[in-house]
Amino acid sequence: MRGKKLLLAKVLHNSGLLKHITDKNGLHVFCYHRIARDSETIDRCAFDNYVYSGYTRDVFISNLEWLKKSTNILNLDRLLSLCNGKDVGKGPYGIVTFDDAYIDCYAEAYPILKKMNIPALVFVPSKLIDEGKMGWWDLIAYILKNTKLDAVNWKNETFSPKKQYDYTFRYFLNEMKSKPFQDNTNLVDDLASICQVDIPSPEEQAASMMNWDQIKEISKDVFDIGSHTHTHRVLTTLSAQEQYEELFLSKKMIEEKTGKQVKSLAYPVGGSKCYDAVTQQLAKDCGYQVIFSFNTGFNNVNNLNPFDICRFEPAHEQALLAGQCALPKILL
């Protein structure tokens, strides 16, 4: 399917048609997690290499070059102005966002964005940063990659991490994303025990994440800092009180650490099943002014919901990227 989309996008792009059919009211919000120096970095990743989504420095730069020449790029304050009906110039509009506050947001993305004079947002899971810990998805990947067992048993089902890594990894991710969190409180520790793998050391985990000094540094220049909740648990797997605590504690901690008001939030995982009307109201009660989902589609500024702004992972190729933004219902 992707090959057909790329072929169609190239035909439309080379013919010049995409420029004429691009909606000037479109708001295209790019979402990244990790940026690799090169493809070998992704291959060597000891944790969840899928969060790279193939974005090397070269691909990232190519994305930004297209965004800069094709859209009116907004920072957080200009986005809020747009949401409030104020004039921020003509569209289509573009926004660059990062989730999870990995170290390569600081080491790789930050210098590139600074050199190209492009603003961005990064959404920080406050407790993970404060304790120097990686997310549950990365730890699950580490455990499955490092087990020496040919088969492991979990809840009366047998898995083969070596032969069926992708299937096994997706199974445990789905457990964390879809089941009540109280049922999975000890999932990572239990999986490590069953797989006979030691959890990575605090030093190894912290080395993959930004620290507060780095977050404060980038907040003074290129990046606006938003919340990715406190522990990155999927909000709809929690009670309303737990959701409120996740939202409130994260905002409070980030503001204390950076000295700046936190106005934005990105729902962890971010699909349509990961938040609901209760979540949105709780976020409003906490003082968030704009909220982002993930892989949820296309925004039109004429009917924009500030508490449910869609984001997507941009294509690597500029032709397909242009197609995604011009014909999102077909090529996104």
Coordinates of C-alpha atoms in Angstrom, one line a residue:
M1 CA 0.0 0.0 0.0
R2 CA 2.8 2.4 0.9
G3 CA 4.4 1.8 -2.5
K4 CA 1.2 2.7 -4.3
K5 CA 0.8 5.9 -2.2
L6 CA 4.4 6.9 -3.0
L7 CA 3.9 6.3 -6.7
L8 CA 0.7 8.4 -6.8
A9 CA 2.3 11.1 -4.8
K10 CA 5.3 11.3 -7.1
V11 CA 3.0 11.6 -10.2
L12 CA 1.0 14.4 -8.6
H13 CA 4.0 16.1 -7.2
N14 CA 6.0 16.0 -10.4
S15 CA 3.0 17.4 -12.3
G16 CA 2.7 20.3 -10.0
L17 CA -0.9 19.4 -9.1
L18 CA -0.3 19.1 -5.4
K19 CA 0.5 22.8 -5.0
H20 CA -2.9 23.7 -6.5
I21 CA -5.0 21.3 -4.4
T22 CA -3.3 21.8 -1.0
D23 CA -5.8 23.3 1.5
K24 CA -4.6 26.7 2.7
N25 CA -6.5 26.1 5.9
G26 CA -4.6 22.9 6.7
L27 CA -2.6 22.6 10.0
H28 CA 0.0 19.9 9.6
V29 CA 1.6 18.8 12.9
F30 CA 4.6 16.5 12.5
C31 CA 5.3 14.1 15.4
Y32 CA 8.7 12.6 16.1
H33 CA 10.1 10.6 19.0
R34 CA 13.7 9.9 18.2
I35 CA 16.2 11.1 15.6
A36 CA 19.2 8.9 14.8
R37 CA 22.6 10.0 13.6
D38 CA 22.4 7.3 10.9
S39 CA 20.6 4.0 10.1
E40 CA 23.2 2.0 12.0
T41 CA 22.3 3.8 15.2
I42 CA 18.7 2.5 14.8
D43 CA 19.9 -1.0 14.2
R44 CA 22.1 -0.9 17.3
C45 CA 19.4 0.4 19.6
A46 CA 19.1 -1.7 22.7
F47 CA 15.6 -0.4 23.4
D48 CA 12.5 0.2 21.2
N49 CA 14.0 1.0 17.8
Y50 CA 10.6 1.4 16.3
V51 CA 10.2 4.8 18.0
Y52 CA 12.8 6.1 15.5
S53 CA 10.4 5.3 12.7
G54 CA 13.4 5.5 10.4
Y55 CA 14.1 9.1 11.1
T56 CA 17.8 9.8 10.6
R57 CA 19.3 13.3 10.6
D58 CA 19.2 13.4 6.8
V59 CA 15.5 12.4 6.7
F60 CA 14.7 14.9 9.5
I61 CA 16.4 17.7 7.6
S62 CA 14.6 16.8 4.4
N63 CA 11.3 17.0 6.3
L64 CA 12.1 20.4 7.7
E65 CA 13.2 21.8 4.4
W66 CA 9.9 20.8 2.9
L67 CA 8.0 22.2 5.9
K68 CA 9.9 25.5 5.7
K69 CA 9.2 26.1 2.0
S70 CA 5.6 24.8 2.0
T71 CA 4.0 26.0 5.3
N72 CA 3.8 28.8 7.7
I73 CA 5.5 27.3 10.7
L74 CA 4.0 28.1 14.1
N75 CA 5.4 28.1 17.6
L76 CA 3.2 27.5 20.6
D77 CA 2.2 31.1 21.1
R78 CA 1.3 31.6 17.5
L79 CA -0.7 28.4 17.5
L80 CA -2.7 29.7 20.5
S81 CA -3.3 32.9 18.6
L82 CA -4.6 30.9 15.7
C83 CA -6.9 29.0 18.0
N84 CA -8.2 32.3 19.3
G85 CA -9.0 33.5 15.9
K86 CA -6.1 36.0 15.6
D87 CA -4.2 36.6 12.4
V88 CA -0.9 34.7 12.2
G89 CA -0.5 34.9 8.4
K90 CA -1.6 32.7 5.6
G91 CA -1.6 28.9 5.7
P92 CA -1.2 26.1 5.3
Y93 CA 0.4 25.9 8.7
G94 CA 3.1 23.6 10.1
I95 CA 4.2 22.5 13.6
V96 CA 7.1 20.3 14.7
T97 CA 6.6 18.2 17.9
F98 CA 8.6 15.6 19.8
D99 CA 7.4 13.1 22.4
D100 CA 9.1 11.6 25.4
A101 CA 12.2 13.8 25.7
Y102 CA 14.8 11.4 24.5
I103 CA 18.4 12.6 24.5
D104 CA 18.6 12.8 20.7
C105 CA 16.0 15.5 20.8
Y106 CA 18.7 17.5 22.5
A107 CA 21.8 16.1 20.8
E108 CA 20.5 15.7 17.2
A109 CA 17.2 17.6 16.6
Y110 CA 18.0 20.8 18.7
P111 CA 21.1 21.9 16.7
I112 CA 19.3 21.3 13.4
L113 CA 16.2 23.2 14.4
K114 CA 18.4 26.0 15.8
K115 CA 20.4 26.3 12.6
M116 CA 17.3 26.3 10.4
N117 CA 15.5 28.7 12.8
I118 CA 12.5 26.4 13.2
P119 CA 10.5 26.4 16.5
A120 CA 9.2 23.1 18.0
L121 CA 7.5 21.6 21.0
V122 CA 8.7 18.7 23.1
F123 CA 6.3 16.8 25.5
V124 CA 8.0 15.7 28.7
P125 CA 7.0 12.7 30.9
S126 CA 8.0 14.5 34.1
K127 CA 8.5 11.6 36.5
L128 CA 10.5 9.6 34.0
I129 CA 12.8 12.5 33.5
D130 CA 13.1 13.4 37.2
E131 CA 14.1 9.8 38.0
G132 CA 16.2 9.2 34.9
K133 CA 14.0 6.3 33.8
M134 CA 12.9 5.0 30.4
G135 CA 9.3 4.2 29.4
W136 CA 7.7 0.9 29.8
W137 CA 7.8 0.3 26.0
D138 CA 11.6 0.7 25.9
L139 CA 12.1 -1.6 28.9
I140 CA 9.8 -4.3 27.3
A141 CA 11.8 -4.1 24.1
Y142 CA 15.1 -4.4 26.1
I143 CA 13.9 -7.5 28.0
L144 CA 12.7 -9.3 24.9
K145 CA 15.8 -8.5 23.0
N146 CA 18.1 -9.7 25.7
T147 CA 16.4 -12.9 26.9
K148 CA 18.4 -16.1 26.2
L149 CA 15.3 -18.2 26.5
D150 CA 13.8 -19.7 23.3
A151 CA 10.3 -19.6 24.8
V152 CA 8.6 -17.8 27.7
N153 CA 5.2 -18.5 29.2
W154 CA 2.8 -15.6 30.1
K155 CA -0.8 -16.1 31.2
N156 CA -1.0 -19.6 29.8
E157 CA 0.4 -18.5 26.4
T158 CA 3.8 -19.3 25.0
F159 CA 5.9 -16.7 23.2
S160 CA 9.2 -17.0 21.3
P161 CA 10.9 -13.6 21.5
K162 CA 13.8 -14.6 19.4
K163 CA 11.8 -16.1 16.5
Q164 CA 8.7 -13.9 16.8
Y165 CA 10.0 -10.7 18.4
D166 CA 7.6 -8.3 16.6
Y167 CA 4.6 -10.4 17.6
T168 CA 5.7 -10.7 21.2
F169 CA 6.6 -7.1 21.5
R170 CA 3.3 -5.9 20.1
Y171 CA 1.4 -8.2 22.4
F172 CA 2.9 -6.7 25.5
L173 CA 2.6 -3.2 24.2
N174 CA -1.1 -3.8 23.7
E175 CA -1.4 -5.2 27.2
M176 CA -0.1 -1.9 28.5
K177 CA -2.1 0.3 26.2
S178 CA -5.5 -1.4 26.5
K179 CA -5.9 -3.1 29.9
P180 CA -6.6 -1.2 33.2
F181 CA -3.2 -0.1 34.5
Q182 CA -3.9 -1.7 37.9
D183 CA -3.8 -5.1 36.1
N184 CA -0.3 -4.3 34.7
T185 CA 1.4 -2.4 37.5
N186 CA 4.1 -5.0 37.7
L187 CA 4.2 -6.2 34.1
V188 CA 7.7 -5.0 33.3
D189 CA 9.3 -6.5 36.5
D190 CA 7.3 -9.7 36.1
L191 CA 8.4 -10.0 32.4
A192 CA 12.0 -9.4 33.3
S193 CA 11.8 -12.1 35.9
I194 CA 10.2 -14.6 33.5
C195 CA 12.7 -13.8 30.8
Q196 CA 15.6 -13.9 33.2
V197 CA 16.8 -10.5 32.2
D198 CA 18.0 -7.7 34.5
I199 CA 16.4 -4.3 34.1
P200 CA 19.0 -1.8 32.6
S201 CA 20.9 0.1 35.2
P202 CA 19.8 3.6 36.2
E203 CA 22.9 5.0 34.4
E204 CA 22.1 3.2 31.2
Q205 CA 18.5 4.4 31.2
A206 CA 19.3 8.0 32.1
A207 CA 21.8 8.2 29.3
S208 CA 19.0 7.8 26.8
M209 CA 16.9 10.6 28.2
M210 CA 17.3 14.3 28.5
N211 CA 17.8 15.8 32.0
W212 CA 16.3 18.9 33.5
D213 CA 19.3 21.1 32.7
Q214 CA 19.1 20.2 29.0
I215 CA 15.3 20.7 28.9
K216 CA 15.7 24.1 30.6
E217 CA 18.4 25.0 28.0
I218 CA 16.3 24.2 25.0
S219 CA 13.3 25.9 26.5
K220 CA 15.2 29.2 26.2
D221 CA 15.7 29.0 22.5
V222 CA 14.0 26.6 20.0
F223 CA 11.6 24.6 22.1
D224 CA 8.4 25.2 24.0
I225 CA 8.0 22.5 26.7
G226 CA 4.7 20.7 27.2
S227 CA 3.5 17.8 29.3
H228 CA 3.4 14.2 28.3
T229 CA 1.8 13.4 31.7
H230 CA 3.8 12.3 34.8
T231 CA 4.5 8.6 34.2
H232 CA 3.3 8.2 30.5
R233 CA 0.6 5.7 31.5
V234 CA -2.3 5.6 29.0
L235 CA -4.9 7.9 30.5
T236 CA -8.0 5.8 29.7
T237 CA -6.5 2.9 31.7
L238 CA -6.7 5.0 34.8
S239 CA -9.4 6.3 37.1
A240 CA -10.5 9.9 36.8
Q241 CA -8.6 10.7 40.0
E242 CA -5.4 9.1 38.7
Q243 CA -5.7 10.9 35.4
Y244 CA -6.0 14.2 37.2
E245 CA -2.9 13.4 39.2
E246 CA -1.0 12.6 36.1
L247 CA -2.0 15.8 34.4
F248 CA -1.6 18.1 37.5
L249 CA 1.7 16.7 38.8
S250 CA 3.4 16.8 35.4
K251 CA 2.4 20.5 34.7
K252 CA 3.5 21.5 38.2
M253 CA 6.9 19.7 38.1
I254 CA 7.8 21.0 34.6
E255 CA 6.9 24.6 35.6
E256 CA 9.0 24.3 38.7
K257 CA 12.0 22.8 36.8
T258 CA 11.9 25.2 33.8
G259 CA 10.4 28.4 35.4
K260 CA 8.0 28.6 32.5
Q261 CA 4.2 28.1 32.3
V262 CA 3.2 24.8 30.7
K263 CA 0.3 25.4 28.3
S264 CA 0.4 22.3 26.1
L265 CA -0.2 18.6 26.6
A266 CA 0.2 15.5 24.4
Y267 CA -1.8 12.4 25.3
P268 CA 0.6 9.4 25.9
V269 CA 0.3 6.9 23.0
G270 CA -2.2 9.4 21.7
G271 CA -4.7 7.3 19.7
S272 CA -8.4 7.9 19.9
K273 CA -8.8 5.2 22.5
C274 CA -6.2 6.7 24.8
Y275 CA -8.3 9.7 25.9
D276 CA -11.9 10.6 26.2
A277 CA -14.2 13.5 27.2
V278 CA -13.4 13.0 30.9
T279 CA -9.7 13.3 30.0
Q280 CA -10.2 16.5 28.1
Q281 CA -12.2 18.1 30.9
L282 CA -9.6 17.2 33.5
A283 CA -6.9 18.7 31.3
K284 CA -8.9 21.9 31.0
D285 CA -9.3 21.9 34.7
C286 CA -5.5 21.7 35.1
G287 CA -5.0 24.7 33.0
Y288 CA -3.8 23.2 29.7
Q289 CA -4.7 25.5 26.7
V290 CA -3.9 23.2 23.8
I291 CA -3.7 19.4 23.5
F292 CA -2.4 17.0 20.9
S293 CA -3.3 13.4 20.0
F294 CA -1.2 11.2 17.7
N295 CA -1.7 9.4 14.4
T296 CA -5.2 10.7 14.3
G297 CA -5.5 12.5 11.0
F298 CA -5.8 16.0 9.6
N299 CA -6.6 19.5 11.0
N300 CA -8.5 22.2 9.3
V301 CA -8.3 25.6 11.1
N302 CA -11.9 26.4 10.3
N303 CA -13.1 23.6 12.7
L304 CA -10.1 23.2 14.9
N305 CA -10.6 21.7 18.4
P306 CA -7.7 23.1 20.6
F307 CA -8.1 20.1 22.9
D308 CA -7.8 17.5 20.2
I309 CA -5.2 18.6 17.6
C310 CA -4.2 15.8 15.3
R311 CA -0.6 14.8 14.6
F312 CA 1.1 12.3 12.3
E313 CA 4.5 10.9 11.4
P314 CA 5.6 12.6 8.2
A315 CA 6.7 10.5 5.3
H316 CA 10.5 10.3 4.6
E317 CA 10.1 11.3 0.9
Q318 CA 9.2 14.9 0.1
A319 CA 6.8 13.9 -2.6
L320 CA 4.8 11.6 -0.3
L321 CA 5.0 14.2 2.5
A322 CA 3.5 16.8 0.1
G323 CA 0.8 14.3 -0.8
Q324 CA 0.0 13.6 2.8
C325 CA -0.6 17.2 3.4
A326 CA -2.5 17.8 0.2
L327 CA -4.6 14.7 0.1
P328 CA -4.6 13.4 3.7
K329 CA -7.7 11.2 3.3
I330 CA -5.9 9.3 0.5
L331 CA -2.2 9.5 1.3
L332 CA -1.9 9.9 5.0

